[in-house]
Each structure stands twice: as structure tokens, then as C-alpha cells.
PDB file of C-alpha atoms in Angstrom:
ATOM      1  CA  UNK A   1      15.551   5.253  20.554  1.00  0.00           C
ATOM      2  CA  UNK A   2      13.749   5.601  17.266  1.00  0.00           C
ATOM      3  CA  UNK A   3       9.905   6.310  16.634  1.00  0.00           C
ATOM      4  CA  UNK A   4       7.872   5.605  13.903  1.00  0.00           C
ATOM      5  CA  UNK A   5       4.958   6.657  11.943  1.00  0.00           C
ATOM      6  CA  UNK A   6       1.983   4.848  10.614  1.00  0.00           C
ATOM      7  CA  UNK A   7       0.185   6.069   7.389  1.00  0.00           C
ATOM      8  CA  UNK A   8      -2.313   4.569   5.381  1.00  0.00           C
ATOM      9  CA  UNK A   9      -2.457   4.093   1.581  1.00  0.00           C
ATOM     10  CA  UNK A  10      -4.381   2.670  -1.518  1.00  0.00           C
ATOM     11  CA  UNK A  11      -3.344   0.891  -4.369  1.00  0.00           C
ATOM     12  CA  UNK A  12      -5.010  -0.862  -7.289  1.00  0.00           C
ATOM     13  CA  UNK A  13      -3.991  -2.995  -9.949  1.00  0.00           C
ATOM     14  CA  UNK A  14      -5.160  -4.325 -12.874  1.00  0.00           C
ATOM     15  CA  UNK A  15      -3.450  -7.527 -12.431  1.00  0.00           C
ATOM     16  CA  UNK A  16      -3.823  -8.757  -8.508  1.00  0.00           C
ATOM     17  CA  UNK A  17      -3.610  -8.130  -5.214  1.00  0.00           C
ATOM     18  CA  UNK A  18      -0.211  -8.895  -5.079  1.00  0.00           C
ATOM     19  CA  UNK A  19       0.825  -6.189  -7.632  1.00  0.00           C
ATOM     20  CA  UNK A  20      -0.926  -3.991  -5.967  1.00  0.00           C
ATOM     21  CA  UNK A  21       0.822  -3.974  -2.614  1.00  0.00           C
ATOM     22  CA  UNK A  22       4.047  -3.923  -4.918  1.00  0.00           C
ATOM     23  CA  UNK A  23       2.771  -0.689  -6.759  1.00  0.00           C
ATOM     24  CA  UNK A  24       1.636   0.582  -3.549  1.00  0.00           C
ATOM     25  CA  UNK A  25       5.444   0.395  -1.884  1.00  0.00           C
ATOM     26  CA  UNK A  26       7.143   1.078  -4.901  1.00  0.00           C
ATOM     27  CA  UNK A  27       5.206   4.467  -4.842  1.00  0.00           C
ATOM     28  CA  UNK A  28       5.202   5.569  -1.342  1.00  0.00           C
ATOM     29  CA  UNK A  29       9.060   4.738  -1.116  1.00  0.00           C
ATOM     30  CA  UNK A  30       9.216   7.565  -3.701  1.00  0.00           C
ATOM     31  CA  UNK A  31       7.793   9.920  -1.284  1.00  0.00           C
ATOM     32  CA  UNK A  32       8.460   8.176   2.246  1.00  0.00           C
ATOM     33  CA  UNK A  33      12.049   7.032   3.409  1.00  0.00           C
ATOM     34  CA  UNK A  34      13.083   4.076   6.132  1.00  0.00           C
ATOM     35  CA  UNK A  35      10.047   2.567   5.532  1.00  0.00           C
ATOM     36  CA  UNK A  36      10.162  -0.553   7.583  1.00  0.00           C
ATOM     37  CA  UNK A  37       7.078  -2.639   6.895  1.00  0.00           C
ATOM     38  CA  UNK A  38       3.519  -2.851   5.694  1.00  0.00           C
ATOM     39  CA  UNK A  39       0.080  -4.609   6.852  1.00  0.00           C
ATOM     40  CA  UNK A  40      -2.957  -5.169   4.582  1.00  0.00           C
ATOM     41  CA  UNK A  41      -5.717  -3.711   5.786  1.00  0.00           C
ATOM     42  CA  UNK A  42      -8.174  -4.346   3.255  1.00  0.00           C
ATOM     43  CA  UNK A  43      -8.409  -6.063   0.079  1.00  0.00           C
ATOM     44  CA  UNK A  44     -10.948  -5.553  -2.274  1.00  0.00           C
ATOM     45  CA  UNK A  45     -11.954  -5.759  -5.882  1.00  0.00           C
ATOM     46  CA  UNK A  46     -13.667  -3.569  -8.405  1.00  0.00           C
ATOM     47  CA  UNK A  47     -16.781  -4.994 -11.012  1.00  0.00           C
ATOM     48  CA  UNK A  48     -17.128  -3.957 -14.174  1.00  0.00           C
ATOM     49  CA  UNK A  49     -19.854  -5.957 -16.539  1.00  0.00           C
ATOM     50  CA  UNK A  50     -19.709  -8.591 -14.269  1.00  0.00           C
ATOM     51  CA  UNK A  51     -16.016  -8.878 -14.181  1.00  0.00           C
ATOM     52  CA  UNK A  52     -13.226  -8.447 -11.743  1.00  0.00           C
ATOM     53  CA  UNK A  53     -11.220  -5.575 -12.940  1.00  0.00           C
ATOM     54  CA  UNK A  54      -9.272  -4.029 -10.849  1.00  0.00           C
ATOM     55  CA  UNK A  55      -7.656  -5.204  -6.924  1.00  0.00           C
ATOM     56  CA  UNK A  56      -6.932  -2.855  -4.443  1.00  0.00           C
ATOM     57  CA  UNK A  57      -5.487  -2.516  -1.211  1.00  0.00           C
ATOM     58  CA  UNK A  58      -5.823  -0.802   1.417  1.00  0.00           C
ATOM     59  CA  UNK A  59      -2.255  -0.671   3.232  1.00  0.00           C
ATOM     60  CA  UNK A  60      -0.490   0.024   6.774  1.00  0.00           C
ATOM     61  CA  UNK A  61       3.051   1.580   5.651  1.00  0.00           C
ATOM     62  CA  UNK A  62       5.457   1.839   8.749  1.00  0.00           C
ATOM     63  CA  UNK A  63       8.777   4.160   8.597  1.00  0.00           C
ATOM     64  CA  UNK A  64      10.962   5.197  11.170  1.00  0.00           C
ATOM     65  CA  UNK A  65      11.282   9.071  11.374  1.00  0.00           C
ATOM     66  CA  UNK A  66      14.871  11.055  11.272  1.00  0.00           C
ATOM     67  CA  UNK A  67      16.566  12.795  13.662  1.00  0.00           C
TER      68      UNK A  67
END
């Protein structure tokens, strides 16, 4: 039997939404191991003089924990 654990994290890009998921994995796999999957949460966007620039997410990381 194996149990997992859920944690939440934020990432932000200055190119889109998809990059930031892909930061956001590439980091926590730094830190987390057997992570099996991720669910956006959120998604949203930061305004600067009228202009988009930056996309973040808000992400579900799941990893299974060792023995």
C-alpha cells in the first residue's frame, strides 16, 4: 500500500501559464521526490501599466511518501 501527500505551490512566469507550471515542477522536484502528478488550481495574471506581465499558478503537487 502506498500513501500520498498533497501540497500546494505557486509559480509565476514571465512568459505563460504553461512555463509556469513547468518552473513550478521543475522546482519542487528539487525539494520533493516521487512526485506523481499535479492539478491547477488557479491561474492568474499580474498588471503592470496596463499590461499582462507575469502568469502564475497556483498548483496541486501529489507524491507518494517512503517507507
Amino acid at each position: 500500500m502506498s500513501i500520498a501527500r498533497v501540497t500546494e505551490i505557486s509559480a509565476t512566469s514571465s512568459n505563460s501559464f504553461d512555463d509556469a507550471v513547468k518552473q513550478g515542477i521543475e522546482r519542487a522536484s528539487k525539494t520533493l521526490r516521487n512526485i506523481e502528478s499535479a492539478w491547477v488550481k488557479d491561474q492568474n495574471v499580474e498588471i503592470q501599466n496596463g499590461k499582462v506581465a507575469a502568469y502564475r499558478v497556483n498548483l496541486l503537487v501529489t507524491f507518494v511518501l517512503e517507507d
